[in-house]
Short mmCIF file of C-alpha atoms in Angstrom, two decimals:
data_model
loop_
_atom_site.label_atom_id
_atom_site.label_comp_id
_atom_site.label_asym_id
_atom_site.label_seq_id
_atom_site.Cartn_x
_atom_site.Cartn_y
_atom_site.Cartn_z
CA MET V 1 -0.04 -0.04 -0.12
CA THR V 2 1.37 3.55 -1.03
CA ARG V 3 1.47 6.01 1.82
CA ARG V 4 2.06 9.64 1.46
CA ALA V 5 4.20 11.16 4.14
CA PHE V 6 3.56 14.45 6.17
CA TYR V 7 5.19 16.68 8.64
CA VAL V 8 3.13 17.31 11.80
CA GLU V 9 5.17 19.49 14.25
CA GLY V 10 5.13 18.34 17.81
CA PHE V 11 3.22 15.47 17.32
CA ASP V 12 3.68 12.74 19.81
CA GLY V 13 1.37 9.85 18.76
CA SER V 14 -0.63 10.15 22.08
CA GLU V 15 -4.25 10.21 20.37
CA ALA V 16 -5.85 7.58 18.76
CA GLU V 17 -7.78 9.71 16.32
CA PRO V 18 -5.90 12.88 15.83
CA VAL V 19 -7.54 15.88 14.23
CA LEU V 20 -5.53 17.86 11.92
CA GLU V 21 -6.21 21.56 11.05
CA GLY V 22 -4.96 24.69 9.13
CA PRO V 23 -2.99 24.15 5.92
CA LEU V 24 -2.21 20.44 6.25
CA ALA V 25 -5.79 19.74 6.77
CA HIS V 26 -6.52 21.98 3.42
CA GLN V 27 -3.79 19.88 1.54
CA LEU V 28 -5.00 16.54 2.74
CA GLY V 29 -8.84 17.17 2.10
CA HIS V 30 -8.96 19.84 -0.59
CA VAL V 31 -5.80 19.84 -2.73
CA LEU V 32 -5.05 15.96 -2.56
CA ARG V 33 -8.64 15.07 -1.91
CA LEU V 34 -7.83 12.19 0.06
CA ALA V 35 -10.97 9.94 0.80
CA PRO V 36 -11.72 7.96 3.96
CA GLY V 37 -9.57 4.87 4.19
CA ALA V 38 -6.43 6.73 2.41
CA ALA V 39 -3.34 5.67 4.18
CA VAL V 40 -0.61 8.23 5.37
CA GLU V 41 2.14 8.67 7.38
CA LEU V 42 2.92 11.03 9.97
CA ARG V 43 6.36 12.51 10.88
CA ASN V 44 7.46 14.77 13.83
CA GLY V 45 10.92 15.50 12.56
CA CYS V 46 12.35 14.32 15.96
CA GLY V 47 12.86 10.55 14.98
CA GLN V 48 9.29 9.30 15.24
CA ALA V 49 6.61 8.48 12.65
CA TRP V 50 3.31 6.61 12.32
CA ALA V 51 1.11 5.04 9.76
CA ALA V 52 -2.26 6.45 9.80
CA GLU V 53 -5.70 6.19 7.98
CA VAL V 54 -8.13 9.18 7.02
CA LEU V 55 -11.34 8.40 8.77
CA ARG V 56 -13.26 11.59 7.75
CA CYS V 57 -12.68 15.11 5.85
CA GLY V 58 -14.37 18.22 7.02
CA LYS V 59 -14.36 21.83 5.71
CA LYS V 60 -11.53 22.81 8.03
CA SER V 61 -10.26 19.67 9.39
CA VAL V 62 -9.07 15.83 8.76
CA THR V 63 -9.43 13.17 11.38
CA LEU V 64 -7.07 10.27 11.18
CA ARG V 65 -7.05 6.78 12.75
CA LEU V 66 -3.38 6.48 14.24
CA GLY V 67 -1.55 3.09 13.54
CA GLN V 68 1.73 1.57 14.77
CA PRO V 69 4.97 3.32 14.95
CA LEU V 70 6.93 2.84 11.94
CA ALA V 71 9.98 0.44 11.98
CA ALA V 72 13.18 2.35 12.35
CA ILE V 73 16.59 1.98 10.62
CA LEU V 74 19.56 3.93 11.29
CA GLU V 75 20.36 7.42 9.68
CA SER V 76 24.06 8.10 8.29
CA PRO V 77 26.46 7.70 11.19
CA LEU V 78 28.22 10.70 9.91
CA ASP V 79 27.13 14.15 11.76
CA LEU V 80 27.34 16.26 8.41
CA THR V 81 26.73 20.10 8.44
CA LEU V 82 26.45 21.99 5.25
CA ALA V 83 27.49 25.74 5.38
CA LEU V 84 27.05 28.01 2.61
CA ALA V 85 27.56 31.45 1.75
CA TYR V 86 24.39 33.49 0.68
CA SER V 87 23.64 32.89 -3.00
CA ARG V 88 20.74 33.05 -5.49
CA SER V 89 17.44 32.27 -3.61
CA ASP V 90 16.42 29.62 -5.95
CA ARG V 91 19.86 27.99 -5.77
CA MET V 92 19.82 28.02 -1.89
CA ASP V 93 16.55 26.50 -1.96
CA LEU V 94 17.80 23.70 -4.13
CA VAL V 95 20.72 23.07 -2.20
CA LEU V 96 18.89 22.73 0.92
CA ARG V 97 16.51 20.16 -0.40
CA GLN V 98 19.30 18.21 -1.90
CA GLY V 99 21.46 18.30 1.15
CA VAL V 100 18.28 17.12 3.41
CA GLU V 101 18.15 14.21 0.96
CA LEU V 102 22.01 13.56 1.37
CA GLY V 103 21.80 13.29 5.14
CA ILE V 104 22.92 16.75 6.53
CA ARG V 105 21.88 17.49 10.13
CA ARG V 106 22.35 21.26 9.99
CA PHE V 107 22.01 23.94 7.29
CA VAL V 108 24.15 27.24 8.00
CA ALA V 109 24.02 30.18 5.84
CA PHE V 110 25.71 33.60 6.17
CA PRO V 111 26.91 36.50 3.84
CA SER V 112 30.27 36.46 2.30
CA GLU V 113 32.27 39.42 0.65
CA ARG V 114 30.84 38.15 -2.75
CA SER V 115 27.22 37.37 -1.87
CA GLN V 116 24.62 39.69 -3.54
CA TYR V 117 22.37 40.10 -0.45
CA GLY V 118 22.20 40.05 3.46
CA LEU V 119 19.42 38.94 5.53
CA THR V 120 18.33 40.65 8.75
CA GLY V 121 15.25 41.07 10.91
CA GLU V 122 11.91 40.24 9.52
CA ARG V 123 13.48 39.17 5.96
CA GLU V 124 15.68 36.58 7.70
CA GLN V 125 12.73 35.20 9.57
CA ARG V 126 10.58 34.67 6.59
CA LYS V 127 13.76 33.15 4.71
CA LEU V 128 14.38 30.76 7.73
CA GLU V 129 10.76 29.94 7.65
CA ARG V 130 10.87 29.04 4.00
CA TRP V 131 13.94 26.90 4.26
CA ARG V 132 12.35 25.00 7.43
CA LYS V 133 9.05 24.20 5.08
CA ILE V 134 11.44 23.03 2.14
CA ALA V 135 13.34 20.86 4.77
CA GLN V 136 10.01 19.40 6.16
CA GLN V 137 9.03 18.65 2.54
CA ALA V 138 12.38 17.04 1.73
CA LEU V 139 12.30 15.21 5.07
CA CYS V 140 9.08 13.44 3.99
CA GLN V 141 10.06 12.91 0.36
CA CYS V 142 13.30 10.97 1.14
CA GLY V 143 12.14 9.00 4.48
CA ARG V 144 14.30 10.66 6.90
CA ALA V 145 13.02 10.98 10.71
CA MET V 146 15.16 13.75 11.90
CA LEU V 147 14.63 17.36 10.76
CA PRO V 148 17.97 19.46 10.38
CA GLU V 149 18.69 22.26 12.07
CA ILE V 150 18.57 25.36 10.06
CA ARG V 151 20.21 28.92 11.26
CA CYS V 152 21.64 32.24 9.81
CA CYS V 153 24.96 33.76 10.82
CA ASP V 154 25.79 37.49 10.64
CA GLY V 155 28.86 36.80 8.58
CA LEU V 156 32.07 34.99 8.28
CA ASN V 157 33.40 35.99 11.71
CA ARG V 158 30.13 34.98 13.59
CA PHE V 159 30.03 31.64 11.64
CA LEU V 160 33.80 30.97 12.76
CA THR V 161 32.83 31.98 16.41
CA ALA V 162 29.75 29.61 16.29
CA LEU V 163 32.13 26.63 15.43
CA GLU V 164 33.77 26.95 18.73
CA GLY V 165 30.21 26.92 20.58
CA ASP V 166 27.66 24.27 20.22
CA TRP V 167 28.39 22.60 17.15
CA PRO V 168 30.16 19.13 16.82
CA PRO V 169 33.56 19.19 18.62
CA ASN V 170 36.67 17.71 16.46
CA ALA V 171 34.92 18.03 13.33
CA LEU V 172 36.57 17.63 10.03
CA ASN V 173 36.10 21.05 8.49
CA ILE V 174 36.16 21.03 4.53
CA LEU V 175 36.38 24.12 2.62
CA ALA V 176 35.46 23.89 -1.12
CA LEU V 177 38.01 26.04 -3.37
CA GLU V 178 38.31 26.63 -6.86
CA SER V 179 41.98 27.49 -6.99
CA GLY V 180 45.02 27.65 -4.69
CA ASP V 181 46.66 25.40 -2.41
CA ARG V 182 44.10 22.55 -2.20
CA ARG V 183 43.98 18.70 -1.59
CA SER V 184 41.57 15.91 -2.75
CA LEU V 185 39.26 14.09 -0.51
CA LYS V 186 40.84 11.09 -0.90
CA ASP V 187 43.99 12.67 0.42
CA LEU V 188 42.30 13.67 3.51
CA LEU V 189 40.65 10.02 3.91
CA GLY V 190 44.22 8.67 4.44
CA ASN V 191 45.83 11.42 6.58
CA GLN V 192 43.36 11.30 9.64
CA PRO V 193 41.25 9.20 11.85
CA LEU V 194 37.67 8.43 10.80
CA PRO V 195 35.87 11.63 11.67
CA ALA V 196 32.34 11.46 13.64
CA ALA V 197 31.34 14.81 12.24
CA ILE V 198 32.05 17.02 9.04
CA ILE V 199 31.42 20.75 8.33
CA ALA V 200 31.23 21.18 4.50
CA LEU V 201 31.54 24.88 3.49
CA VAL V 202 30.89 26.14 -0.05
CA GLY V 203 31.01 29.56 -1.22
CA CYS V 204 28.49 31.71 -3.19
CA GLU V 205 28.52 32.13 -7.18
CA GLY V 206 31.56 34.38 -6.87
CA GLY V 207 33.53 32.16 -4.70
CA TRP V 208 35.70 33.24 -1.91
CA THR V 209 37.96 36.29 -1.56
CA GLU V 210 41.86 35.55 -0.76
CA ALA V 211 41.15 37.08 2.41
CA GLU V 212 38.37 34.90 3.41
CA ALA V 213 40.22 31.74 2.25
CA ASP V 214 43.14 32.59 4.45
CA GLN V 215 40.84 33.41 7.28
CA LEU V 216 38.96 30.03 6.91
CA ARG V 217 42.41 28.00 6.79
CA THR V 218 43.49 29.87 9.98
CA GLY V 219 40.10 28.94 11.35
CA GLY V 220 40.99 25.34 10.81
CA PHE V 221 39.27 24.41 7.66
CA ARG V 222 41.05 22.23 4.94
CA ALA V 223 40.94 23.13 1.42
CA VAL V 224 39.74 20.79 -1.18
CA THR V 225 39.48 20.39 -4.81
CA LEU V 226 36.14 19.15 -6.65
CA GLY V 227 37.93 18.16 -9.75
CA PRO V 228 39.23 20.23 -12.72
CA ARG V 229 35.85 21.71 -14.02
CA ILE V 230 34.01 24.60 -13.01
CA LEU V 231 30.96 23.62 -11.17
CA ARG V 232 27.52 25.58 -10.59
CA LEU V 233 26.82 26.09 -7.05
CA GLU V 234 24.32 23.31 -6.64
CA THR V 235 26.36 20.97 -8.69
CA ALA V 236 29.45 21.65 -6.36
CA VAL V 237 27.35 20.95 -3.28
CA THR V 238 25.69 17.90 -4.23
CA ALA V 239 29.07 16.49 -5.46
CA LEU V 240 30.92 17.41 -2.15
CA LEU V 241 28.04 15.99 -0.06
CA SER V 242 27.82 13.00 -2.04
CA ALA V 243 31.90 12.28 -1.69
CA VAL V 244 31.73 12.83 1.78
CA GLN V 245 28.99 10.51 2.69
CA LEU V 246 30.41 8.14 0.28
CA LEU V 247 34.07 8.22 2.15
CA TRP V 248 32.67 8.72 5.66
CA GLY V 249 28.97 8.22 5.75
CA ASP V 250 26.56 5.64 4.40
CA LEU V 251 26.42 6.03 0.74
CA GLY V 252 29.31 3.38 0.88
CA GLY V 253 27.03 1.17 2.94
CA SER V 254 28.17 1.71 6.38
CA THR V 255 25.68 2.01 9.27
CA ALA V 256 26.14 3.19 12.89
CA ALA V 257 25.70 1.63 16.15
CA ASN V 258 24.00 4.49 18.02
CA PRO V 259 20.39 4.22 18.36
CA ALA V 260 20.10 8.12 18.75
CA ASN V 261 20.92 8.40 14.99
CA CYS V 262 17.62 6.38 14.14
CA ALA V 263 15.60 7.35 10.87
CA LEU V 264 12.34 5.67 9.63
CA HIS V 265 12.01 2.71 7.29
CA PRO V 266 11.87 4.20 3.96
CA HIS V 267 9.13 1.98 2.64
CA ASP V 268 5.85 2.94 0.77
CA ARG V 269 6.51 6.52 0.17
CA SER V 270 5.12 8.66 -2.97
CA GLY V 271 4.54 11.95 -1.78
CA THR V 272 5.82 15.07 0.04
CA GLY V 273 4.74 16.70 3.29
CA SER V 274 2.89 19.75 3.90
#
């Protein structure tokens, strides 16, 4: 049986017949026109999900019958953060969606010297809300259980300061550079212990200034090349995240023994969340 998955913030599975309201109820009842008996999945972004069945659809609400919690498998053992300098909005949206599909646990964005815009105040909050919605949709589409953290920093200095705070300690910090003194990811693979966490940093369309690259190296980032060709932003990010997950994550078939890294079994999905 095919089930569409939907994100429900704060849902804990405590109600046998939960009632959905607002935009999600409108989507189920009026956009998708799900009929009684339709099978769905509910995900809370905190590692839990449930099978459910539509009981009835009203004008402003949808009532479900909750089923059993879904069986769990492990997410990538790699604690992966994607950091990105502000770039074109459509590319940022695409990169975030692909990042969620490729297993990132955090998405951090900030303005660089060559970014074409900055985000502050209400504009920043609107952008964060949009990115969270994109992440929720991607989470449902790809079968993950944990919703990535999404945040903005005021600039490069604030970003580097944040690295010393609440982010994973002893992470391998990787900086994608188009030129200069760089090495390949395979070189990093052979020169250090297996990392439990990686922060992958990519610049905007114009790249990093020489001063920014020097500051990042001083801040502990190791510059890497993504090959001899010039890549578009979204291609560069996808290539970097895929290579990182292949070398250190789960694209090569590895799994983790830590139950805290659980995701949901990816069976029976054909739709996205709200």
